PDB file of C-alpha atoms in Angstrom:
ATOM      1  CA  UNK A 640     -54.479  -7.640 -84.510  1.00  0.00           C
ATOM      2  CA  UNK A 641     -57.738  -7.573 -86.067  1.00  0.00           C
ATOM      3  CA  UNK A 642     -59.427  -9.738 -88.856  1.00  0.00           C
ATOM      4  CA  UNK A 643     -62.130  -9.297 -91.167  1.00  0.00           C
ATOM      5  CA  UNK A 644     -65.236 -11.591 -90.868  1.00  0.00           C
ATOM      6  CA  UNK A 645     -66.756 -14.022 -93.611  1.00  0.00           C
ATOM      7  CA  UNK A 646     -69.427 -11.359 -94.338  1.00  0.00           C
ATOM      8  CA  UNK A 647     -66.400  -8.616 -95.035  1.00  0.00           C
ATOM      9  CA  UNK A 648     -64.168 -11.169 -96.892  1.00  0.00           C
ATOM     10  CA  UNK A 649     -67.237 -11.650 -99.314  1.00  0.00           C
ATOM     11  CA  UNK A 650     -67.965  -8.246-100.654  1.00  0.00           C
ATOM     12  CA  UNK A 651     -64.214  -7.406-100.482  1.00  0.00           C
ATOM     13  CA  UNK A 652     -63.712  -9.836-103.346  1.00  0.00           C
ATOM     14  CA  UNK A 653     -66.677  -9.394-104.832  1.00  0.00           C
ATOM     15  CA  UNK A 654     -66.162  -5.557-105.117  1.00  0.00           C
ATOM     16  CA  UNK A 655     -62.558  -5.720-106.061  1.00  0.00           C
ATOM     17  CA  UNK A 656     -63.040  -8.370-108.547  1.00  0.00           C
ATOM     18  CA  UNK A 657     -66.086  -6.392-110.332  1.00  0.00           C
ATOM     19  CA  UNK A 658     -68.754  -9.160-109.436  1.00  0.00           C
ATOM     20  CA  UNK A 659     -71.077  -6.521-107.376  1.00  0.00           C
ATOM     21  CA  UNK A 660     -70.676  -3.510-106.014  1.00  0.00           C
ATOM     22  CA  UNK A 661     -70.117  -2.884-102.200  1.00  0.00           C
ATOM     23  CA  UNK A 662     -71.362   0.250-100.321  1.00  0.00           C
ATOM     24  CA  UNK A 663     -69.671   0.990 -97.311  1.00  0.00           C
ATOM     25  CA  UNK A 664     -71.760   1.941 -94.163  1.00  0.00           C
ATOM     26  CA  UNK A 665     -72.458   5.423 -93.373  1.00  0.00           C
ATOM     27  CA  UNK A 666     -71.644   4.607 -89.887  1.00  0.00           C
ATOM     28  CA  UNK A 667     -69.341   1.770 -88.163  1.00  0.00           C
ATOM     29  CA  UNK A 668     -70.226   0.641 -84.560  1.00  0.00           C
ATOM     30  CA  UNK A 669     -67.924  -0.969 -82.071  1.00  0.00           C
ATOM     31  CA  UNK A 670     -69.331  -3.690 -79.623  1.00  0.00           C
ATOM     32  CA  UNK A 671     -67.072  -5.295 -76.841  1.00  0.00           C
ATOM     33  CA  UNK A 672     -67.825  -8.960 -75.992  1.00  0.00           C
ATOM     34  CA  UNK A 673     -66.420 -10.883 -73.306  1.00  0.00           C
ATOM     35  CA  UNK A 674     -64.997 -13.589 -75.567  1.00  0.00           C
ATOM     36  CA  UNK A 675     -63.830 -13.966 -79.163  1.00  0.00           C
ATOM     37  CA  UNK A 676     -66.159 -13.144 -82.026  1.00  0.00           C
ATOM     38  CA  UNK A 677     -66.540 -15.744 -84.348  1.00  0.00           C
ATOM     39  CA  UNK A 678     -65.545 -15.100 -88.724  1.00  0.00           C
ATOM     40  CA  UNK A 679     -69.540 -15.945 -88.807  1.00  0.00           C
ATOM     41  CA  UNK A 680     -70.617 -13.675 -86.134  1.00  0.00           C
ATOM     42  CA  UNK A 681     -71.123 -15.481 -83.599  1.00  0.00           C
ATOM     43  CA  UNK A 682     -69.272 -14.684 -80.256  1.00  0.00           C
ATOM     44  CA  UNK A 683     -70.674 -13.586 -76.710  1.00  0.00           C
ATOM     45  CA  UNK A 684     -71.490  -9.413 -77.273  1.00  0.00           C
ATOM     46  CA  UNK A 685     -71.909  -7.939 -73.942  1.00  0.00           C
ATOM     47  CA  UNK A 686     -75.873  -7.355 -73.336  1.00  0.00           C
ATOM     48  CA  UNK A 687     -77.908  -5.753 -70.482  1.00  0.00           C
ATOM     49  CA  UNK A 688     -76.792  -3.590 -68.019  1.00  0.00           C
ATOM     50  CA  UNK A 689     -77.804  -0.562 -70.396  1.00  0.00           C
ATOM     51  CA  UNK A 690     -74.851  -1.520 -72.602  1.00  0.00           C
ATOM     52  CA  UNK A 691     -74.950  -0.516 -76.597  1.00  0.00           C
ATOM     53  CA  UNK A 692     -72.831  -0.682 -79.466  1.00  0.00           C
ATOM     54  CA  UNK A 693     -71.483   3.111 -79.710  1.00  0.00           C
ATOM     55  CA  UNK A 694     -70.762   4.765 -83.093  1.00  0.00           C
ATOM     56  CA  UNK A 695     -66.400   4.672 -84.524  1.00  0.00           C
ATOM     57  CA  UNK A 696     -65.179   6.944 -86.902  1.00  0.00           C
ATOM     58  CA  UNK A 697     -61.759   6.263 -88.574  1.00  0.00           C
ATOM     59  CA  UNK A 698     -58.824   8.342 -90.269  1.00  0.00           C
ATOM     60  CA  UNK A 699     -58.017   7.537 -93.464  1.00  0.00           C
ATOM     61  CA  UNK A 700     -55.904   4.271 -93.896  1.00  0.00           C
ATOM     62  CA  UNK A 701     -51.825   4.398 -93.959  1.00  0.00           C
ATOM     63  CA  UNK A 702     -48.967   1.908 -94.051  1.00  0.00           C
ATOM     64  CA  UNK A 703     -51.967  -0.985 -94.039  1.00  0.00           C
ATOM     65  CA  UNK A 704     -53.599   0.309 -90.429  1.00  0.00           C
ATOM     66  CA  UNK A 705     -56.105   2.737 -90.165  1.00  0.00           C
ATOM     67  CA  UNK A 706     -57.013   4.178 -86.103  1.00  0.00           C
ATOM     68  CA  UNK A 707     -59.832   5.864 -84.612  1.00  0.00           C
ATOM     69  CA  UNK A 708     -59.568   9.453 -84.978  1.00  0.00           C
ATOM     70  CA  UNK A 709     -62.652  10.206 -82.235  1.00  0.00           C
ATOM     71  CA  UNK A 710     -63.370   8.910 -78.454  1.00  0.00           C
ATOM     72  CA  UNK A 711     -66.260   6.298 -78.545  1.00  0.00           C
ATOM     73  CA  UNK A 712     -67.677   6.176 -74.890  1.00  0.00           C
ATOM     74  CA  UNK A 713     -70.334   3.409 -73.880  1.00  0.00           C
ATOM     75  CA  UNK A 714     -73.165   3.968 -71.852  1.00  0.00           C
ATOM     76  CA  UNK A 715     -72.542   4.023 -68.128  1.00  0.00           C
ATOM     77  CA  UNK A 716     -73.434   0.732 -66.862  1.00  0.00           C
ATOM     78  CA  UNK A 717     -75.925  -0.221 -64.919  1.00  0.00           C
ATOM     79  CA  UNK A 718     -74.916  -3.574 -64.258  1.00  0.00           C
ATOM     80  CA  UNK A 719     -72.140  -5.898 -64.638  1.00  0.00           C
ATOM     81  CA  UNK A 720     -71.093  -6.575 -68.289  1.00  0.00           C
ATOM     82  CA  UNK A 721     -67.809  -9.117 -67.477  1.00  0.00           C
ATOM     83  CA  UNK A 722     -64.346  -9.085 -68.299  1.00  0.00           C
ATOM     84  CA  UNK A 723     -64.448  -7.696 -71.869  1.00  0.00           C
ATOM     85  CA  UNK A 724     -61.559  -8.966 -74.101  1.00  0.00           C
ATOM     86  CA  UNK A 725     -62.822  -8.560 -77.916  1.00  0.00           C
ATOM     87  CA  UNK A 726     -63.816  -5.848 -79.947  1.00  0.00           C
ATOM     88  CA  UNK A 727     -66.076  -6.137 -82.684  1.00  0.00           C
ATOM     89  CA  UNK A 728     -66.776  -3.737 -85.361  1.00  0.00           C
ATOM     90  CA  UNK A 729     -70.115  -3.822 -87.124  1.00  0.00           C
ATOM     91  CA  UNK A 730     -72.257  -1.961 -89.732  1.00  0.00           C
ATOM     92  CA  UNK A 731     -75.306  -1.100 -87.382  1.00  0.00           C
ATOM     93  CA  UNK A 732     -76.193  -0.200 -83.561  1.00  0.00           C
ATOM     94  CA  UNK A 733     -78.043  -3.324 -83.348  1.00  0.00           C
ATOM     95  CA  UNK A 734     -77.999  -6.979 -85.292  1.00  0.00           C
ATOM     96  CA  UNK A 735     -76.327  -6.203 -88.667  1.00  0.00           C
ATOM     97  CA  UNK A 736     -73.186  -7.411 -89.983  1.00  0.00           C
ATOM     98  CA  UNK A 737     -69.979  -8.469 -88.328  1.00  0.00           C
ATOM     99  CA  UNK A 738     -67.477  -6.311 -90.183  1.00  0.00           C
ATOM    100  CA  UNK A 739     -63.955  -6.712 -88.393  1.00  0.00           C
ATOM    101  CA  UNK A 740     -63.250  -8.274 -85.131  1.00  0.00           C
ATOM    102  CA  UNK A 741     -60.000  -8.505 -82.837  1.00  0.00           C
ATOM    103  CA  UNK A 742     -58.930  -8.775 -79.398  1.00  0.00           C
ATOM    104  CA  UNK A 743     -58.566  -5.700 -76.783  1.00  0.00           C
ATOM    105  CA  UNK A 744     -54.889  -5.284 -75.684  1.00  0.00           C
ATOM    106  CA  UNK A 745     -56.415  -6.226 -72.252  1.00  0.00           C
ATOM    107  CA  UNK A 746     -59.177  -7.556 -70.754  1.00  0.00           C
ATOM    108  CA  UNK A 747     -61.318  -4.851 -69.040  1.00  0.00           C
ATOM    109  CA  UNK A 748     -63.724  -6.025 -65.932  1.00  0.00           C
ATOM    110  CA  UNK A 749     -66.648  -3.296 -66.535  1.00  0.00           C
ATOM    111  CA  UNK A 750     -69.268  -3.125 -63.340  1.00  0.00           C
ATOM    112  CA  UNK A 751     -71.992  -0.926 -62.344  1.00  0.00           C
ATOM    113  CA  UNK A 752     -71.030   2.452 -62.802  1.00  0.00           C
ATOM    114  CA  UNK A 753     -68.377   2.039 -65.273  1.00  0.00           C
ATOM    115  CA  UNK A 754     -67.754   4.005 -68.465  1.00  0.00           C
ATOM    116  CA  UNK A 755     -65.738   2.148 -71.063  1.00  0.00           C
ATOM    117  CA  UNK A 756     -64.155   4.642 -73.666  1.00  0.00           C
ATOM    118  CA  UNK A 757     -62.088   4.150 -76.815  1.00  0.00           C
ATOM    119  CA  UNK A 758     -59.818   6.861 -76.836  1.00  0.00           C
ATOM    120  CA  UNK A 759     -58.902   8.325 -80.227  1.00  0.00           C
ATOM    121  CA  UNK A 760     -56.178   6.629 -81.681  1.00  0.00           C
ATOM    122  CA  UNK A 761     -56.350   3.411 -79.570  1.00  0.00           C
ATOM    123  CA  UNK A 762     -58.421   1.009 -81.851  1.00  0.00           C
ATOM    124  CA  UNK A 763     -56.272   0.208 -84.806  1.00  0.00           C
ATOM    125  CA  UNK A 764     -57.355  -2.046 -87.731  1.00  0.00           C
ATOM    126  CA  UNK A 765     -54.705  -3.685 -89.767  1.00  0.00           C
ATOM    127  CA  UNK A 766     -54.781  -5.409 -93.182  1.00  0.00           C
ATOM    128  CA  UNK A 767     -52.274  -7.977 -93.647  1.00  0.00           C
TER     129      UNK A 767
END
């Protein structure tokens, strides 16, 4: 299950109800974290250990769901990043904007030498 964040909410209505425009981002990043992200942002994003937010692409939305249609693979790690458990998507490799946010069908314990990878078709965003 996934959710959108306050940020997303916000120029969702705003676009749809013709009170400003919204541009989407040219690229969507995931980020892992090893607790839940916040509707505000906040949350625990993995950091060190050479980890980075890697670059999602999406197929076009169907029956309210729309799934990665590429792998994402992390950097390897060069240290321990924790038992990941969320998933956050976001509109830039670093800081930016929360965009969606949900919980990994399981926790993952990534240490040294680890490569996380989100197969295509194994992140799926849902509007309800």
């Amino acid at each position: 299950m996934s959710a959108m964040s306050d940020y997303l909410e916000l120029k969702f209505l705003d676009h749809c109800l013709g009170t400003a425009a919204f541009t989407h981002p040219s690229t969507v990043y995931v980020g892992v974290s090893t607790g839940s992200f916040g509707e505000d942002n906040s949350g625990t994003e993995v950091s060190g250990g050479s980890y980075a937010r890697v670059a999602l692409s999406f197929a076009a939305a169907s029956g309210g769901a729309a799934s990665t249609n590429s792998t994402a693979t992390f950097p390897t790690a060069t240290g321990s990043w924790g038992a990941c458990s969320h998933f956050g998507i976001f509109d830039a490799s670093t800081s930016g904007n929360l965009l969606i946010h949900g919980a990994l069908s399981a926790s993952k314990t990534i240490a040294t030498g680890d490569v996380l990878r989100v197969n295509s078709g194994d992140l799926t965003v849902t509007a309800a």
